[in-house]
Short mmCIF file of C-alpha atoms and ligand atoms in Angstrom, two decimals:
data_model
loop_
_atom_site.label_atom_id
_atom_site.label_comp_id
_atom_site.label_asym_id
_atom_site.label_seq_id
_atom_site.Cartn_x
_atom_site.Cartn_y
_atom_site.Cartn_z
CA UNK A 1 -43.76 -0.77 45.04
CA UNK A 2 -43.08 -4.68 44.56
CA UNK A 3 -40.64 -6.11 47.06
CA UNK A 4 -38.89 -9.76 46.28
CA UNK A 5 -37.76 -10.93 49.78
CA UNK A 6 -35.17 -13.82 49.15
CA UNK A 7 -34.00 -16.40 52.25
CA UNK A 8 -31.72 -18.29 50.35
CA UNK A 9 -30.12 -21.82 52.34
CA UNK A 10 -27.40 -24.09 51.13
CA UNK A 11 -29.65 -26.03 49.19
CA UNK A 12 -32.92 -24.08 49.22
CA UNK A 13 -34.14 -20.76 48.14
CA UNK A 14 -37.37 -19.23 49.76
CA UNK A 15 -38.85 -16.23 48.06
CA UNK A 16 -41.88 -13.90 48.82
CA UNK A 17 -43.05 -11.24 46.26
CA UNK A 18 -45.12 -8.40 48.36
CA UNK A 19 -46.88 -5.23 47.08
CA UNK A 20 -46.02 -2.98 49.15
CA UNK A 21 -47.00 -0.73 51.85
CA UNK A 22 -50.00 -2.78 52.01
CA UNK A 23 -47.86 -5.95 52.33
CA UNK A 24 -50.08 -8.03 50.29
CA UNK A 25 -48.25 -11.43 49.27
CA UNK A 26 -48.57 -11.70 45.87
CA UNK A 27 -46.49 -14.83 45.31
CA UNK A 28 -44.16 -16.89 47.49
CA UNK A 29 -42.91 -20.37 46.87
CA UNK A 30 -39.46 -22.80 47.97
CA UNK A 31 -36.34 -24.13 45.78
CA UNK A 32 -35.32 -27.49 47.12
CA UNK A 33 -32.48 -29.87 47.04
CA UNK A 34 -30.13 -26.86 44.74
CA UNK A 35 -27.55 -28.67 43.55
CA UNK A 36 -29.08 -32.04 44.59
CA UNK A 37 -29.81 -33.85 41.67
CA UNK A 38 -33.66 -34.29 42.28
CA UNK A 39 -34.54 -30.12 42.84
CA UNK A 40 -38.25 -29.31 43.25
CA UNK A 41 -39.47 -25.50 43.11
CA UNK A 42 -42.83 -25.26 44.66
CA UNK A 43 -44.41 -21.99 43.69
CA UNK A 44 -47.83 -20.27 45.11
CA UNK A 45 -49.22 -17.54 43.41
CA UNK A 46 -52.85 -16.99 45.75
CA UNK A 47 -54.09 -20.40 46.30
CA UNK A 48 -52.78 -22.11 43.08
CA UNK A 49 -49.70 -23.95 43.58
CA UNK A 50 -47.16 -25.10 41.01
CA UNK A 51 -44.91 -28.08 41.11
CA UNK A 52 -42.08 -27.54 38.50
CA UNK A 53 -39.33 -30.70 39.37
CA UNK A 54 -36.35 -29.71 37.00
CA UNK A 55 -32.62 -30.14 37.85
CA UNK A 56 -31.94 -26.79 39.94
CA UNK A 57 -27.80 -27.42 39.90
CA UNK A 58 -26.98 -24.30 41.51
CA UNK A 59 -28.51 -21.25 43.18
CA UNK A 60 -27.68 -19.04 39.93
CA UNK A 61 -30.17 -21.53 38.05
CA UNK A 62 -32.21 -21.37 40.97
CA UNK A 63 -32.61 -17.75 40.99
CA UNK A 64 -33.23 -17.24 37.09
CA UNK A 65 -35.99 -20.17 37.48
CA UNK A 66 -38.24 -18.23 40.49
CA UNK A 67 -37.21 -14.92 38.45
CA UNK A 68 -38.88 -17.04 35.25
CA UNK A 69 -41.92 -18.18 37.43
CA UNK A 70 -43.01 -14.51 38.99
CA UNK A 71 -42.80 -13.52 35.10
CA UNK A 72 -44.47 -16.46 33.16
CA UNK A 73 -47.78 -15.84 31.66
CA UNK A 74 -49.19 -19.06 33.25
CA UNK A 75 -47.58 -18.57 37.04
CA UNK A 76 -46.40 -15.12 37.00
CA UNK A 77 -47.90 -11.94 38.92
CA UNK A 78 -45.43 -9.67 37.16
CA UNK A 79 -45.18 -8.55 33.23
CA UNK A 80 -41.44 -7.82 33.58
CA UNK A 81 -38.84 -8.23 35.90
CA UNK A 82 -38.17 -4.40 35.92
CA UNK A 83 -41.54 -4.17 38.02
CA UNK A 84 -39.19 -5.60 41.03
CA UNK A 85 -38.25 -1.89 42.79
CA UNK A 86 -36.13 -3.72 45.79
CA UNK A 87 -34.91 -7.07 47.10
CA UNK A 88 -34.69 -7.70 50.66
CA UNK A 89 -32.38 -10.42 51.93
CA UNK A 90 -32.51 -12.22 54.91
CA UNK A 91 -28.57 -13.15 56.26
CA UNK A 92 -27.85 -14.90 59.27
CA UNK A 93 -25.10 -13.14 60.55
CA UNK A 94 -23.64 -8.99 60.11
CA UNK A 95 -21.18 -9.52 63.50
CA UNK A 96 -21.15 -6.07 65.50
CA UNK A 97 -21.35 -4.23 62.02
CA UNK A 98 -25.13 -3.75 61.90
CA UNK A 99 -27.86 -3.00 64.72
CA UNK A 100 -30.39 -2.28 61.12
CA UNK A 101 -31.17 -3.64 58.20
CA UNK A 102 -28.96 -1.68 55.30
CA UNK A 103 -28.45 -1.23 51.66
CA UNK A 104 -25.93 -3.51 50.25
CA UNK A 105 -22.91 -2.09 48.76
CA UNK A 106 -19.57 -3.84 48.11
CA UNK A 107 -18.53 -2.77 51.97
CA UNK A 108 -21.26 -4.71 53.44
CA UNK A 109 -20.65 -7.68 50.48
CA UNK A 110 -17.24 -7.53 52.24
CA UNK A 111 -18.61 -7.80 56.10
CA UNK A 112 -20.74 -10.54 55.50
CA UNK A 113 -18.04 -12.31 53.78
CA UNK A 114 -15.71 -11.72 56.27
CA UNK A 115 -18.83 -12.96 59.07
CA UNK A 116 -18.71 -16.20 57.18
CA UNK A 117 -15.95 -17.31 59.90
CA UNK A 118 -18.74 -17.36 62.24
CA UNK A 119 -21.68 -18.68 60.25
CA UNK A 120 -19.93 -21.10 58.03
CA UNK A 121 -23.16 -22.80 57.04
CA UNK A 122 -25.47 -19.57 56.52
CA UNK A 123 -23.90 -16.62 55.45
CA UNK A 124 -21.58 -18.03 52.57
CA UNK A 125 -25.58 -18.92 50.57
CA UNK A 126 -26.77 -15.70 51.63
CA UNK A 127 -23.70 -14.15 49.52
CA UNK A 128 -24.38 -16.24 47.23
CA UNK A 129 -28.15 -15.62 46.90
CA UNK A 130 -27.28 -11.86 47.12
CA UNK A 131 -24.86 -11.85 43.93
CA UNK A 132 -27.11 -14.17 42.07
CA UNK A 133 -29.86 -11.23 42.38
CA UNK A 134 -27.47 -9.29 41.66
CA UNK A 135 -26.37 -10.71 38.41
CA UNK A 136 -30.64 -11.55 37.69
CA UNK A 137 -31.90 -7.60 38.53
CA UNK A 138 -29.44 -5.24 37.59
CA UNK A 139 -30.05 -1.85 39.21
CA UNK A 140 -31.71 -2.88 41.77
CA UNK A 141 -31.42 -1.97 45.09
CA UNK A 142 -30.84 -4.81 47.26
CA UNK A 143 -30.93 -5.02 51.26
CA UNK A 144 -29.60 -7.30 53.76
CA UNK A 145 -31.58 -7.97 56.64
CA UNK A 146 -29.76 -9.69 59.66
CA UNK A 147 -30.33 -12.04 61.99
CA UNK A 148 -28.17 -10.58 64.42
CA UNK A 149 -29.35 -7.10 64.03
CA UNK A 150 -32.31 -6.78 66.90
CA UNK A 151 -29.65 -8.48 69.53
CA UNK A 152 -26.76 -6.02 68.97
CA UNK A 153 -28.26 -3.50 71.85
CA UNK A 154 -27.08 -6.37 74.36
CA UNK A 155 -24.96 -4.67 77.10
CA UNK A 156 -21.71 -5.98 77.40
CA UNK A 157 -22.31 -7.76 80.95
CA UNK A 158 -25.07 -9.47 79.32
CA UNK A 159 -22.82 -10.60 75.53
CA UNK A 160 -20.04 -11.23 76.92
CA UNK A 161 -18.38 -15.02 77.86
CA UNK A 162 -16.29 -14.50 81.16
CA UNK A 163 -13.72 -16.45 79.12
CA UNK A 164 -9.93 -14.45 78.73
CA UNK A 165 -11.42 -11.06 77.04
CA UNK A 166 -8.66 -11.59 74.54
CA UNK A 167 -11.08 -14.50 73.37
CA UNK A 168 -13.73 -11.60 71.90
CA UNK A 169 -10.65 -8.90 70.92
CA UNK A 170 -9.43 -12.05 68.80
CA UNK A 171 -12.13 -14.38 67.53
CA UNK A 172 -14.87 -12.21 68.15
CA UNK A 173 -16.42 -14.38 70.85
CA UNK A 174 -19.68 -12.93 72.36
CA UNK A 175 -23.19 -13.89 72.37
CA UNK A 176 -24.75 -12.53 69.00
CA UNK A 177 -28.43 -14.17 69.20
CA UNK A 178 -30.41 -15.16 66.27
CA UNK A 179 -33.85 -14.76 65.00
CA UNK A 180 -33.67 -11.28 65.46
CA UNK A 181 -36.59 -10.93 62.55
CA UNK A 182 -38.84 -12.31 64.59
CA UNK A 183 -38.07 -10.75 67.80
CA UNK A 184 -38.10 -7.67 65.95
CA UNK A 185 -41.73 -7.64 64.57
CA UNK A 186 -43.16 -9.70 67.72
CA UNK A 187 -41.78 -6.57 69.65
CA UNK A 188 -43.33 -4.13 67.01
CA UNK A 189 -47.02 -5.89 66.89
CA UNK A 190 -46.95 -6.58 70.65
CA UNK A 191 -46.71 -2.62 71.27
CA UNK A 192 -49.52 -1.97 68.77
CA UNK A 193 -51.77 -4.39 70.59
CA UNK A 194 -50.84 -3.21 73.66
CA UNK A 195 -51.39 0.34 72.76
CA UNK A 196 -48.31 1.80 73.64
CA UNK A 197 -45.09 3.12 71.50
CA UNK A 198 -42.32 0.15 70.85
CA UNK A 199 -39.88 2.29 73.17
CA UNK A 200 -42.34 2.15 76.11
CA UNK A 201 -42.81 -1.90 76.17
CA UNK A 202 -40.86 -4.07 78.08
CA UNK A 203 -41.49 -7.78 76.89
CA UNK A 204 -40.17 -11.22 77.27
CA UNK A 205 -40.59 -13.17 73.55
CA UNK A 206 -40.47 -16.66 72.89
CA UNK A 207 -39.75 -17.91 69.36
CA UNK A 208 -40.57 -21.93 69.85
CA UNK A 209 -40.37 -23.55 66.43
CA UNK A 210 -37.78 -26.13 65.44
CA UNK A 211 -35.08 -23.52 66.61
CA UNK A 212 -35.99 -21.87 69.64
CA UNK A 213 -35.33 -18.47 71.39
CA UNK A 214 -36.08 -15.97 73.90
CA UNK A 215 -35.62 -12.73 74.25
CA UNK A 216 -35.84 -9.99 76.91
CA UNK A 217 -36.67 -6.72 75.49
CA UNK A 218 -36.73 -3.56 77.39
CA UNK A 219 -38.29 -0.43 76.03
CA UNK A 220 -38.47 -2.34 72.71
CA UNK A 221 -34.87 -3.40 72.28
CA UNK A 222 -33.65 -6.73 73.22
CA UNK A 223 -31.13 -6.36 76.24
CA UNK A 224 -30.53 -10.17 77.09
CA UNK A 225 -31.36 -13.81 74.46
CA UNK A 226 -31.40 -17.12 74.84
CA UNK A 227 -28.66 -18.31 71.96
CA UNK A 228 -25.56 -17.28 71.89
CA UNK A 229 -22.40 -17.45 69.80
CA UNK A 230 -24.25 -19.68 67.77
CA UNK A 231 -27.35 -20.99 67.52
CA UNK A 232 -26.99 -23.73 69.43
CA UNK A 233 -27.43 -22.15 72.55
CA UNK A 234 -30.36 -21.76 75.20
CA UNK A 235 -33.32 -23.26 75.06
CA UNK A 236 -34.06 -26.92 74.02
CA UNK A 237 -34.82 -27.21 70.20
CA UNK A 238 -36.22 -30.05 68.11
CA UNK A 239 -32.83 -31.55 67.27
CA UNK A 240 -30.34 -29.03 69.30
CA UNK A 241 -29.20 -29.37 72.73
CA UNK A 242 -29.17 -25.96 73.99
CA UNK A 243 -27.64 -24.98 77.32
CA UNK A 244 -25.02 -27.50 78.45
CA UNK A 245 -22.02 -27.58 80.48
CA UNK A 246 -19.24 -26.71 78.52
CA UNK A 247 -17.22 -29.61 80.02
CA UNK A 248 -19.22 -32.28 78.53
CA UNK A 249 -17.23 -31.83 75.00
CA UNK A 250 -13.65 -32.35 76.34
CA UNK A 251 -15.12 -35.14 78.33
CA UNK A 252 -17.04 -36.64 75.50
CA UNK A 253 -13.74 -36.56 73.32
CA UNK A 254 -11.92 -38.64 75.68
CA UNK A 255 -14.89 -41.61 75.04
CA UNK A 256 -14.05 -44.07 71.82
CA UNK A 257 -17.26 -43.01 69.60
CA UNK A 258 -17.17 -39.50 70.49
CA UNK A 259 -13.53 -39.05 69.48
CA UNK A 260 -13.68 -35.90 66.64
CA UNK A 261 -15.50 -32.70 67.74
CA UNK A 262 -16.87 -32.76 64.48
CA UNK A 263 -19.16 -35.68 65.14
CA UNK A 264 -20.26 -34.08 68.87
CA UNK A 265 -20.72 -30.98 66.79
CA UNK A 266 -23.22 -33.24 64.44
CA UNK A 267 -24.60 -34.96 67.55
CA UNK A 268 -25.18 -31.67 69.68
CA UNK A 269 -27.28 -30.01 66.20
CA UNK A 270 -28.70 -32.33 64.85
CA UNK A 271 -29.54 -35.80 67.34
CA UNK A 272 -30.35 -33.98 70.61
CA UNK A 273 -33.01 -32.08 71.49
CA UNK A 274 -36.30 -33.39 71.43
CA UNK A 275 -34.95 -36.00 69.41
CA UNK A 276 -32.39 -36.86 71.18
CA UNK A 277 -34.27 -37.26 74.43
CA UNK A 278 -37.47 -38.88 73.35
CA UNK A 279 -35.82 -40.93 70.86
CA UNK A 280 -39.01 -40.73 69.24
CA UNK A 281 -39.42 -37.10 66.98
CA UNK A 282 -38.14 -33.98 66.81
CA UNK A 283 -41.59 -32.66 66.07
CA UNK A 284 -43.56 -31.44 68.99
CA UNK A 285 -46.93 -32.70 67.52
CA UNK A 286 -45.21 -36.04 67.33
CA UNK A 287 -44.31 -36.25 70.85
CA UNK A 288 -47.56 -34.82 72.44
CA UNK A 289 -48.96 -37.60 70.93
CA UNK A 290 -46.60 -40.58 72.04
CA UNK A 291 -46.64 -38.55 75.75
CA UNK A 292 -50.57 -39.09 75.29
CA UNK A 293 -50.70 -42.50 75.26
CA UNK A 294 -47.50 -42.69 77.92
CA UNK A 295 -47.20 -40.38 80.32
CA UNK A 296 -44.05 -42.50 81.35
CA UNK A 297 -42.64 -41.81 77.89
CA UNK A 298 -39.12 -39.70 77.11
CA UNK A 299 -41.47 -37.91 74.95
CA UNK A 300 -43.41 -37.03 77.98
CA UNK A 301 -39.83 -36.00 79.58
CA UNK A 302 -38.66 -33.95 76.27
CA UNK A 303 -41.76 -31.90 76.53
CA UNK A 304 -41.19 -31.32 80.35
CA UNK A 305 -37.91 -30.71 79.98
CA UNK A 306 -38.34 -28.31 76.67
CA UNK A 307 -40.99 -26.69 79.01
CA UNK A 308 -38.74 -26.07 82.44
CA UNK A 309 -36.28 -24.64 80.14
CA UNK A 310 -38.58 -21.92 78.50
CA UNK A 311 -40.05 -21.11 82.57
CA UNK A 312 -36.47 -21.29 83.60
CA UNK A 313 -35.57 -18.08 81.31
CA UNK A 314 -38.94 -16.51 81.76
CA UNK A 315 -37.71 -16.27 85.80
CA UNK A 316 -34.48 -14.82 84.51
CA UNK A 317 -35.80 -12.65 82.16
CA UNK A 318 -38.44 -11.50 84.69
CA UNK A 319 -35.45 -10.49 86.97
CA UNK A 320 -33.58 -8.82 84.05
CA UNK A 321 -36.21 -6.60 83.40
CA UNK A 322 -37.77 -5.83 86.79
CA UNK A 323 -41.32 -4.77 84.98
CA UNK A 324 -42.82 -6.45 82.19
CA UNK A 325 -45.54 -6.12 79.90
CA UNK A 326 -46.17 -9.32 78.04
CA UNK A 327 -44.65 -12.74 77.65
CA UNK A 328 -45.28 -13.21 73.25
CA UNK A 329 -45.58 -17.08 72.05
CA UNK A 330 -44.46 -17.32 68.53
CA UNK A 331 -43.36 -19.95 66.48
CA UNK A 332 -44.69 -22.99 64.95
CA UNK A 333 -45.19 -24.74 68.98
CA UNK A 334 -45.63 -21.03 70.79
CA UNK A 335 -48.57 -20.42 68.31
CA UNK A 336 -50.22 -24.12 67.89
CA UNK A 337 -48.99 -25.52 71.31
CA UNK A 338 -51.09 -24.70 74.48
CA UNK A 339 -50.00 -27.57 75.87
CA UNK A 340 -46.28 -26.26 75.91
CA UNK A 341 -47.81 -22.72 76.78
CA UNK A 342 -49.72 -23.45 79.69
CA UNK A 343 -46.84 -25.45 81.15
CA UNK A 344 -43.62 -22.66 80.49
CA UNK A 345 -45.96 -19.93 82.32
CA UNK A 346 -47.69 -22.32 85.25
CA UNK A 347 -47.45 -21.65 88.75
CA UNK A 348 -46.35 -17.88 87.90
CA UNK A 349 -49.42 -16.21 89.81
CA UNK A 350 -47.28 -14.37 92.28
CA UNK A 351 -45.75 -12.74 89.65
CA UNK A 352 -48.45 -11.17 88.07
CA UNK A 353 -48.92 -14.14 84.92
CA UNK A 354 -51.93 -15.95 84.76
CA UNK A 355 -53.37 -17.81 81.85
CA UNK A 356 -56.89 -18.25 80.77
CA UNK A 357 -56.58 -21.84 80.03
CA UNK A 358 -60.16 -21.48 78.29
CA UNK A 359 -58.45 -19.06 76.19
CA UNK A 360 -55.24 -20.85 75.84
CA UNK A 361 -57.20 -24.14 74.55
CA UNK A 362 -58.15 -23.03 71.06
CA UNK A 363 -55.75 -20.64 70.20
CA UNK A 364 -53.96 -21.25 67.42
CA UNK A 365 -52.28 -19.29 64.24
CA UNK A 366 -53.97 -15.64 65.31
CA UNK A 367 -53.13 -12.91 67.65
CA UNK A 368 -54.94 -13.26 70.68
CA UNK A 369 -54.09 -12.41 74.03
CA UNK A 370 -54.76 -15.48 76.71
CA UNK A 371 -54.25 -14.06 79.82
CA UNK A 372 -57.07 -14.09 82.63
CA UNK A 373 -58.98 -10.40 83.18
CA UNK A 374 -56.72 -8.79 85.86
CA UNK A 375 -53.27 -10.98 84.90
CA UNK A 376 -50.58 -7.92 85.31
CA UNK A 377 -48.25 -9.29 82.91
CA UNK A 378 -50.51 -10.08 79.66
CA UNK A 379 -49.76 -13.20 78.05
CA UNK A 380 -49.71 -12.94 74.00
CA UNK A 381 -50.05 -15.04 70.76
CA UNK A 382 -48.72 -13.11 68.00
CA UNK A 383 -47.86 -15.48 64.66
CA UNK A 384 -44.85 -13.95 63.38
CA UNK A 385 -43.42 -12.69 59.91
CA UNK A 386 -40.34 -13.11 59.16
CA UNK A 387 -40.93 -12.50 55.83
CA UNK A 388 -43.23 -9.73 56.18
CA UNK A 389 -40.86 -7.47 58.47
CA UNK A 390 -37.77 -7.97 55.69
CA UNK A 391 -40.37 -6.15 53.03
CA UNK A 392 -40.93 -3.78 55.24
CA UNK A 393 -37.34 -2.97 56.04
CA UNK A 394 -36.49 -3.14 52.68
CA UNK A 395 -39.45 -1.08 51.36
CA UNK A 396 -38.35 1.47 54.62
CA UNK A 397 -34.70 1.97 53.05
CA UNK A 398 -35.96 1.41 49.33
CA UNK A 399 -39.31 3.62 49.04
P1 LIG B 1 -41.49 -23.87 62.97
O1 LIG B 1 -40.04 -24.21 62.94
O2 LIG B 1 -41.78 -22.50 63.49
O3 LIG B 1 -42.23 -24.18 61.69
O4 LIG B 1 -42.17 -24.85 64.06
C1 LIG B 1 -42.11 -26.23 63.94
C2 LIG B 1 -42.60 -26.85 65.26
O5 LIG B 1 -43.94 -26.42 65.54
C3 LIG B 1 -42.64 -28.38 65.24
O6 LIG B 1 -42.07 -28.91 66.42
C4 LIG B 1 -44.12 -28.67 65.20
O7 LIG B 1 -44.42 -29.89 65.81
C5 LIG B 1 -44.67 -27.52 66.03
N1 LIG B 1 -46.11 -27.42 65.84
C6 LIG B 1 -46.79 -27.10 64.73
N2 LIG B 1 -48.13 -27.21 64.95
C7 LIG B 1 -48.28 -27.59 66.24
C8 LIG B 1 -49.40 -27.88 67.09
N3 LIG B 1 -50.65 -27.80 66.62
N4 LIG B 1 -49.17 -28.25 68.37
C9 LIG B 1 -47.92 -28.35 68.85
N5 LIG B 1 -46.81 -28.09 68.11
C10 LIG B 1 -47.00 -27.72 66.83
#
């Protein structure tokens, strides 16, 4: 059964074409700058790559011109679009409508519409991407895959904002938590390598790429994360802010270059952060570097501070689950950083974590497990698949 998985953005499209069960990858590629004048689709099929720059206008265009790619003689993997059985697409947000991915149908077109109000930016391209398939492949069975999904078995003392409750019966206000894809499948291969079913593990993941989350997941659903309403929350990121006191924004408003929300909203998503502190990068790669050849450097104090944050919430999230199994690095820094690694779990001996360091030093992009013989709590790299898990949800509802 061939599976398109589609993670469409405002101005990109992302697309992987699986066979499936085995989940082999037989094309993926990226649409970007849609509707920007000077598009670029970048298309892999094995280890060719194809460069096609044409004007991409809008996602519609967009869509037919991947659709036109998988099929060509000279790119392609497919003879005919009607080899597509299912498309699975990743959208940001489904509210408290779905704990699971699910079939769409002109209900849940409506829900994620109506979830707009909350993800202005995301879900509005999702629907778009979504109808555009739609329009491309009809017939087929299409399935949204949310975000939010993993986090909806948060218990109410642990979503809710002890603002006035009428604050959540009205607008809805709770902590949702995001990259639930992730957390979902890090959960599901940390079981299988730790031998045990996903309803017996109790784990605390860390997502640490450019957006960064944790999650604390007991008996293999998540019961506590990092971000919140949005995903601005929780941990430092490479350009957002995470965790601050809420009374910085009225303050900030009252100061002459700070006067619209709308540029503190710009400033706290996209100029703080590792950026904003180092002043130097919002890449971690860049800043290990600069903090290399200064150890008085802000990049030196981004990475410490990006670093107390993560051991911060791996105390709480310790505490929240009483016994844990593993503490799962993923991400583009929690699988090629041991620098950040070894720092977020130091000094946690007494509580049953200790890294290998020899271990810790070369691992990078592969499952391994780091922790020292004996460490109670194992510590675990485990690159995830964001992509891979949407196939298989889809091909689950689909097959
Ligand atoms: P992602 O958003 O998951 O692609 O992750 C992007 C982040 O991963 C960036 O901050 C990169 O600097 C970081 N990253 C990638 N490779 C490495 C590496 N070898 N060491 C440290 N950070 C890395």
């Amino acid at each position: 059964m061939i599976v398109l998985v589609v993670n469409c953005g405002s101005s990109s499209i992302k697309y992987q074409l699986y066979e499936m069960p085995e989940k082999k990858v037989l094309a993926k590629g990226l649409a970007e700058k849609v509707g920007e004048g000077d598009s670029i689709l970048t298309h892999r099929r094995g280890e060719e790559k194809f460069e096609i720059r044409q004007s991409i206008p809008n996602h519609k265009v967009g869509i037919e011109l991947i659709i036109g790619c998988l099929t060509s003689p000279e790119m392609g993997v497919l003879t005919t679009v009607k080899e597509i059985s299912a498309v699975g697409h990743r959208v940001v947000h489904g509210g408290e409508n779905y704990s699971a991915a699910i079939r769409i149908d002109q209900e849940v077109l409506s829900c994620i519409e109506e979830c707009a109000d909350l993800a202005p930016l995301h879900n509005p391209p999702n629907l778009i991407g979504i109808n555009e398939c739609r329009n491309a492949l009809p017939g087929v069975p299409m399935v949204a895959v949310f975000d939010t999904a993993f986090h909806q078995t948060l218990p109410k003392e642990a979503f809710l904002y002890a603002l006035p409750y009428e604050t959540y019966e009205k607008y809805r206000i709770r902590k949702y938590g995001f990259h639930g894809t992730s957390h979902a499948y890090i959960t599901s291969r940390a079981a299988a390598i730790l031998g045990k079913p996903a309803a017996e593990v109790n784990l605390i993941t860390c997502h640490l790429g450019n957006g960064c989350s944790m999650a604390a997941v007991r008996g293999g659903k998540s019961v506590d994360t990092t971000m919140g309403f949005t995903p601005l929350a929780g941990l430092i990121m490479g350009t957002r802010c995470g965790d601050i006191d809420p009374a910085i924004i009225p303050f900030l408003v009252s100061k002459p270059e700070y006067s619209k929300v709308s540029d503190i909203d710009k400033m706290m998503n996209k100029q703080s952060g590792l950026l904003g502190v180092s002043g130097v990068s919002n890449d971690m790669r860049n800043l290990e570097a600069a903090a290399s050849k200064d150890p008085k450097s802000r990049a030196k104090l981004a990475i410490d501070m990006f670093c107390y944050r993560v051991k911060s919430y791996i105390g709480a999230y310790l505490a929240v689950l009483g016994r844990v199994d593993a503490i799962c690095f993923t991400g583009g820094i929690g699988e090629n950083g041991p620098r950040v690694r070894a720092a977020s779990v130091s000094n946690l001996e007494n509580y049953g974590i200790a890294l290998d360091p020899e271990k810790n030093k070369d691992a990078r992009g592969r499952e391994v497990d780091l922790s020292m013989d004996g460490s109670k709590i194992k510590i675990l790299v485990i690159p995830t698949d964001e992509e891979g898990w949407i196939a298989e949800e889809t091909y689950n509802l689909c097959k």
